[in-house]
Amino acid sequence: MQLDLNLLTALDALLEEGSVTDAAARLHVSAPAMSRTLSRIRRATGDEILVRTGRTMTPTTRALALRATVHELVQQARTVLSPDTEVDLTALERTFILKWHDALAAAAGPHLLRSLRAEAPGVRLRFLAEASTDAHDPRRGDIDLEAGAGAPSSSEIRHEVVGHDRLVLALRPTHPLCDGASGGEEGGDGPLGLEEYVTAEHITVSRRGRLRDPMDDVLEARGLSRRVVAAAPTAATALQLVRHDDLVVAVPRLTSRPLLDGLGLCVRPLPLPMPDVPVHLAWHQRYDNDPAHMWLRRHARAALHHACAATDEVTPRLSGRGGS
């Protein structure tokens, strides 16, 4: 037998109102239409449900037994079919998985974790390192949020730019090219000369171990080349190498600030203009209307924007595009 679940709504109204006319008014249908629906309910249940006693309708014993169950089923159906727009943060128990660039995790992670746990103590975060292979794929539901410089290529992945950063050169204070800059501030006489830059020994940051990056293309267009002596998988590793030797590495200025300041490295502008580095926040479309995920995205957006919103007044920006 094929069930018409619309009958549950009508039965709930009839049992609540105890009147065909009042139930019809409640559901915005005519009294004759409600009478026909009651007939269908009687056939489906094999029970009269409501019987006339004088001028009123009285529920049968079966109807009285069904009343609470029918009402609960209707309420559950309304919950299932209604937009889920609220989440009880105090009761939320959920682990979110974040695949973020290491500099972004270091710069924005503490702010994000603190703000999330202030509202939802039961929430936990798993920060995953960017890997050279796609071992974790947001299309499989493995990742809740990604953050990095690259825009996703799949149409299933939503993304937005939440800020911009810019590349600077990091050196140890005793490096001959540091030229008086210290404490993580950009100093010296401005950008290095190209000759100084290309004769220095460089590190690239590449999780795949590549010894070449976009700066090499810029230099090559000018007939120049530099000496890259090592590739580090993360900015944190590269800065540790720079700290102990006369090496130069380009890192995002604002999101690397905690590392630069903590290691006491000096910073100088790049010798050539380079595009700003966009910060993308990305997630699978399945999470678009998930209230808890929407809450997570709001806090992640704020944390990343805060990490990218710091200003440096020592040296003007080299990029022609403004940051945020």
Coordinates of C-alpha atoms in Angstrom, one line a residue:
M1 CA 0.0 0.0 0.0
Q2 CA 1.3 3.4 -1.0
L3 CA 1.1 5.9 1.9
D4 CA 0.2 9.5 1.5
L5 CA 2.2 11.2 4.2
N6 CA 0.1 14.4 3.8
L7 CA -2.6 12.5 5.7
L8 CA -0.4 12.8 8.8
T9 CA -0.6 16.5 8.8
A10 CA -4.4 16.5 8.3
L11 CA -4.8 13.8 11.1
D12 CA -2.7 15.9 13.4
A13 CA -4.9 19.0 12.8
L14 CA -8.1 17.0 13.2
L15 CA -6.9 15.4 16.5
E16 CA -5.7 18.8 17.8
E17 CA -8.8 20.8 16.8
G18 CA -11.5 18.1 17.3
S19 CA -13.4 19.6 14.4
V20 CA -13.4 19.2 10.7
T21 CA -14.2 22.9 10.2
D22 CA -11.4 24.1 12.6
A23 CA -8.9 21.7 11.1
A24 CA -9.8 23.0 7.6
A25 CA -9.2 26.6 8.7
R26 CA -5.9 25.6 10.3
L27 CA -4.6 24.0 7.1
H28 CA -6.2 26.7 4.8
V29 CA -8.4 24.2 2.9
S30 CA -12.2 24.1 2.6
A31 CA -14.4 22.1 5.0
P32 CA -15.6 19.7 2.2
A33 CA -11.9 19.0 1.3
M34 CA -11.1 18.2 4.9
S35 CA -14.2 16.0 5.1
R36 CA -12.9 14.0 2.1
T37 CA -9.4 13.8 3.7
L38 CA -11.0 12.4 6.9
S39 CA -12.7 9.8 4.8
R40 CA -9.3 8.8 3.4
I41 CA -7.8 8.7 6.9
R42 CA -10.6 6.4 8.0
R43 CA -10.0 4.0 5.1
A44 CA -6.2 4.0 5.7
T45 CA -6.5 3.4 9.5
G46 CA -9.6 1.2 9.5
D47 CA -10.9 3.4 12.3
E48 CA -13.5 6.3 12.4
I49 CA -10.9 8.5 14.2
L50 CA -13.6 11.2 15.0
V51 CA -17.3 10.3 15.7
R52 CA -20.1 12.8 16.1
T53 CA -21.6 13.2 19.6
G54 CA -24.4 15.8 19.4
R55 CA -22.8 18.9 17.9
T56 CA -19.2 17.9 18.5
M57 CA -16.7 15.4 17.3
T58 CA -15.2 13.0 19.7
P59 CA -11.9 11.1 19.1
T60 CA -12.1 7.3 19.2
T61 CA -9.9 5.2 21.5
R62 CA -7.6 4.5 18.6
A63 CA -7.3 8.2 17.8
L64 CA -6.5 9.1 21.4
A65 CA -3.7 6.4 21.4
L66 CA -2.3 7.8 18.1
R67 CA -2.5 11.5 19.0
A68 CA 1.0 12.0 20.6
T69 CA 2.7 9.8 18.0
V70 CA 1.1 11.6 15.1
H71 CA 2.0 15.0 16.5
E72 CA 5.6 14.0 17.1
L73 CA 6.0 12.6 13.6
V74 CA 4.6 15.8 12.0
Q75 CA 7.0 17.9 14.1
Q76 CA 9.9 15.7 13.0
A77 CA 8.9 16.0 9.4
R78 CA 8.8 19.8 9.7
T79 CA 12.3 19.8 11.2
V80 CA 13.6 17.6 8.4
L81 CA 12.0 19.7 5.6
S82 CA 12.8 23.2 7.2
P83 CA 16.0 25.1 6.6
D84 CA 18.5 24.4 9.3
T85 CA 19.8 27.8 10.2
E86 CA 20.7 27.5 13.8
V87 CA 23.3 25.6 15.8
D88 CA 23.6 25.2 19.5
L89 CA 27.2 26.2 19.9
T90 CA 27.4 25.4 23.6
A91 CA 26.4 21.8 22.8
L92 CA 28.3 21.5 19.5
E93 CA 30.8 18.5 19.5
R94 CA 32.6 18.5 16.2
T95 CA 36.1 18.1 14.8
F96 CA 36.9 20.3 11.9
I97 CA 39.8 19.4 9.5
L98 CA 41.8 22.3 8.1
K99 CA 44.4 21.9 5.3
W100 CA 46.2 25.3 5.5
H101 CA 49.5 26.6 4.3
D102 CA 51.9 26.4 7.3
A103 CA 52.4 30.2 7.4
L104 CA 48.6 30.8 7.4
A105 CA 48.2 28.2 10.2
A106 CA 50.9 29.8 12.3
A107 CA 49.6 33.4 11.7
A108 CA 45.8 32.8 11.9
G109 CA 45.5 29.5 13.7
P110 CA 45.8 30.8 17.3
H111 CA 43.3 33.5 16.7
L112 CA 40.9 31.0 15.1
L113 CA 41.2 28.4 17.8
R114 CA 40.7 30.9 20.6
S115 CA 37.6 32.5 19.0
L116 CA 36.0 29.1 18.2
R117 CA 36.5 27.7 21.6
A118 CA 35.2 30.8 23.3
E119 CA 31.8 30.1 21.7
A120 CA 31.9 26.3 21.3
P121 CA 34.2 24.6 23.9
G122 CA 33.4 21.2 22.4
V123 CA 34.9 22.0 19.0
R124 CA 38.3 20.6 18.0
L125 CA 40.5 21.5 15.1
R126 CA 42.9 19.3 13.1
F127 CA 45.4 21.3 11.1
L128 CA 46.9 19.2 8.3
A129 CA 50.1 20.1 6.6
E130 CA 50.0 20.7 2.8
A131 CA 51.2 17.5 1.2
S132 CA 52.9 16.9 -2.1
T133 CA 50.1 14.5 -3.0
D134 CA 46.4 14.9 -2.6
A135 CA 46.1 12.4 0.2
H136 CA 43.2 14.5 1.6
D137 CA 40.6 15.7 -0.8
P138 CA 37.8 18.1 0.1
R139 CA 35.7 16.4 -2.6
R140 CA 35.7 13.3 -0.5
G141 CA 34.7 15.1 2.6
D142 CA 38.2 14.7 4.1
I143 CA 38.7 18.5 4.5
D144 CA 36.4 21.1 5.9
L145 CA 38.4 24.2 4.9
E146 CA 41.5 24.8 2.8
A147 CA 43.5 28.0 2.9
G148 CA 46.4 28.9 0.7
A149 CA 47.6 30.9 -2.3
G150 CA 46.2 28.7 -5.0
A151 CA 42.6 28.9 -6.3
P152 CA 40.9 25.5 -6.6
S153 CA 40.3 24.2 -10.1
S154 CA 37.2 22.0 -9.4
S155 CA 33.8 23.6 -9.9
E156 CA 32.6 21.6 -6.8
I157 CA 34.9 23.7 -4.6
R158 CA 33.7 27.1 -3.4
H159 CA 36.3 29.7 -2.6
E160 CA 36.8 33.3 -1.8
V161 CA 39.8 35.6 -1.5
V162 CA 40.0 36.8 2.1
G163 CA 43.2 38.9 1.9
H164 CA 46.5 39.5 0.2
D165 CA 50.1 39.3 1.3
R166 CA 53.3 40.2 -0.4
L167 CA 56.7 38.6 -0.7
V168 CA 59.8 39.9 1.1
L169 CA 63.3 38.7 1.6
A170 CA 64.3 37.2 5.0
L171 CA 67.9 37.1 6.1
R172 CA 69.7 36.6 9.4
P173 CA 70.9 39.8 11.0
T174 CA 74.6 39.0 10.4
H175 CA 74.1 38.4 6.7
P176 CA 76.2 40.9 4.7
L177 CA 73.1 42.0 2.8
C178 CA 71.0 42.7 5.9
D179 CA 72.4 46.2 5.9
G180 CA 71.2 47.2 9.3
A181 CA 67.6 45.9 9.1
S182 CA 66.7 43.9 12.2
G183 CA 63.9 42.7 14.4
G184 CA 61.8 41.6 11.4
E185 CA 61.4 45.1 10.1
E186 CA 62.2 46.1 6.5
G187 CA 65.2 48.3 6.6
G188 CA 68.5 49.2 4.9
D189 CA 68.5 51.4 1.9
G190 CA 65.4 49.9 0.3
P191 CA 65.4 46.9 -2.1
L192 CA 68.7 45.1 -2.8
G193 CA 70.3 45.8 -6.1
L194 CA 69.8 43.1 -8.7
E195 CA 73.5 42.3 -8.7
E196 CA 73.5 41.8 -5.0
Y197 CA 70.4 39.7 -5.1
V198 CA 71.5 37.3 -7.8
T199 CA 74.9 36.8 -6.3
A200 CA 73.4 35.7 -3.0
E201 CA 72.6 32.1 -2.2
H202 CA 68.9 31.3 -2.1
I203 CA 66.4 28.9 -0.7
T204 CA 63.0 28.1 -2.4
V205 CA 59.9 27.1 -0.5
S206 CA 58.3 24.1 -2.2
R207 CA 56.5 21.2 -0.7
R208 CA 57.5 19.3 -3.8
G209 CA 61.1 20.2 -3.4
R210 CA 61.3 22.4 -6.5
L211 CA 64.5 24.5 -6.9
R212 CA 62.7 27.1 -9.0
D213 CA 59.9 29.5 -8.4
P214 CA 58.3 32.5 -10.2
M215 CA 61.1 34.8 -9.3
D216 CA 63.4 32.8 -11.6
D217 CA 61.0 33.5 -14.5
V218 CA 61.2 37.2 -13.8
L219 CA 65.0 37.2 -13.6
E220 CA 65.3 35.0 -16.7
A221 CA 63.2 37.6 -18.7
R222 CA 65.9 40.1 -17.8
G223 CA 68.7 37.8 -18.8
L224 CA 69.7 37.0 -15.2
S225 CA 69.8 33.9 -13.0
R226 CA 70.4 33.2 -9.3
R227 CA 71.9 30.4 -7.3
V228 CA 69.4 28.3 -5.4
V229 CA 71.2 26.0 -3.0
A230 CA 68.2 24.3 -1.3
A231 CA 64.5 23.8 -1.3
A232 CA 62.5 23.6 1.9
P233 CA 59.0 22.1 2.2
T234 CA 57.7 24.9 4.4
A235 CA 58.4 28.6 5.2
A236 CA 59.1 27.6 8.8
T237 CA 61.8 25.2 7.7
A238 CA 63.3 27.7 5.2
L239 CA 63.5 30.4 7.9
Q240 CA 65.3 28.0 10.3
L241 CA 67.9 27.4 7.5
V242 CA 68.2 31.1 6.9
R243 CA 68.7 31.7 10.6
H244 CA 71.8 29.6 10.7
D245 CA 73.5 30.5 7.4
D246 CA 74.1 33.4 4.9
L247 CA 71.1 32.5 2.8
V248 CA 68.1 34.4 1.4
V249 CA 64.5 33.3 1.1
A250 CA 61.3 35.0 -0.1
V251 CA 58.3 34.5 2.2
P252 CA 54.9 36.2 2.6
R253 CA 55.5 39.2 4.8
L254 CA 52.3 39.5 6.9
T255 CA 51.4 35.8 7.4
S256 CA 55.1 35.0 8.2
R257 CA 55.4 37.8 10.7
P258 CA 55.2 35.5 13.8
L259 CA 58.0 33.4 12.4
L260 CA 60.1 36.3 11.3
D261 CA 59.7 38.1 14.6
G262 CA 60.2 35.0 16.7
L263 CA 63.5 34.1 14.9
G264 CA 64.7 37.7 15.0
L265 CA 65.3 37.7 11.2
C266 CA 65.7 40.9 9.2
V267 CA 63.5 41.7 6.2
R268 CA 64.2 43.5 3.0
P269 CA 62.0 44.2 0.0
L270 CA 62.3 42.2 -3.2
P271 CA 64.5 43.8 -5.9
L272 CA 61.7 43.5 -8.4
P273 CA 58.0 44.0 -8.3
M274 CA 56.0 40.8 -7.8
P275 CA 52.3 40.3 -7.7
D276 CA 50.6 40.2 -4.3
V277 CA 49.9 36.7 -2.9
P278 CA 46.2 36.0 -2.6
V279 CA 44.8 34.1 0.4
H280 CA 42.1 31.8 -0.7
L281 CA 39.6 30.1 1.7
A282 CA 38.0 27.1 0.0
W283 CA 35.4 24.4 0.9
H284 CA 33.2 21.8 -0.8
Q285 CA 29.8 23.0 -1.9
R286 CA 28.2 20.3 0.3
Y287 CA 28.9 22.6 3.3
D288 CA 27.3 25.7 1.8
N289 CA 24.3 25.6 4.1
D290 CA 25.7 23.6 7.0
P291 CA 25.1 26.0 10.0
A292 CA 28.1 24.8 11.9
H293 CA 30.3 25.1 8.9
M294 CA 29.0 28.5 8.1
W295 CA 30.0 29.5 11.6
L296 CA 33.4 28.0 11.1
R297 CA 33.9 29.9 7.9
R298 CA 32.9 33.2 9.5
H299 CA 35.5 32.8 12.2
A300 CA 38.2 31.5 9.7
R301 CA 37.5 34.4 7.4
A302 CA 38.0 36.9 10.3
A303 CA 41.2 35.2 11.5
L304 CA 42.8 35.1 8.1
H305 CA 41.7 38.7 7.4
H306 CA 43.2 39.8 10.7
A307 CA 46.5 38.0 9.8
C308 CA 46.6 39.8 6.5
A309 CA 45.5 43.2 7.7
A310 CA 48.7 44.2 9.5
T311 CA 50.5 47.2 7.9
D312 CA 54.1 48.0 7.4
E313 CA 55.0 51.7 7.3
V314 CA 58.8 51.3 6.9
T315 CA 58.8 50.5 3.2
P316 CA 56.1 51.2 0.5
R317 CA 54.5 48.2 -1.1
L318 CA 56.2 47.1 -4.3
S319 CA 53.2 45.6 -5.9
G320 CA 50.9 47.7 -8.0
R321 CA 47.8 46.2 -6.5
G322 CA 46.6 47.2 -3.1
G323 CA 46.2 44.6 -0.4
S324 CA 43.5 44.1 2.2

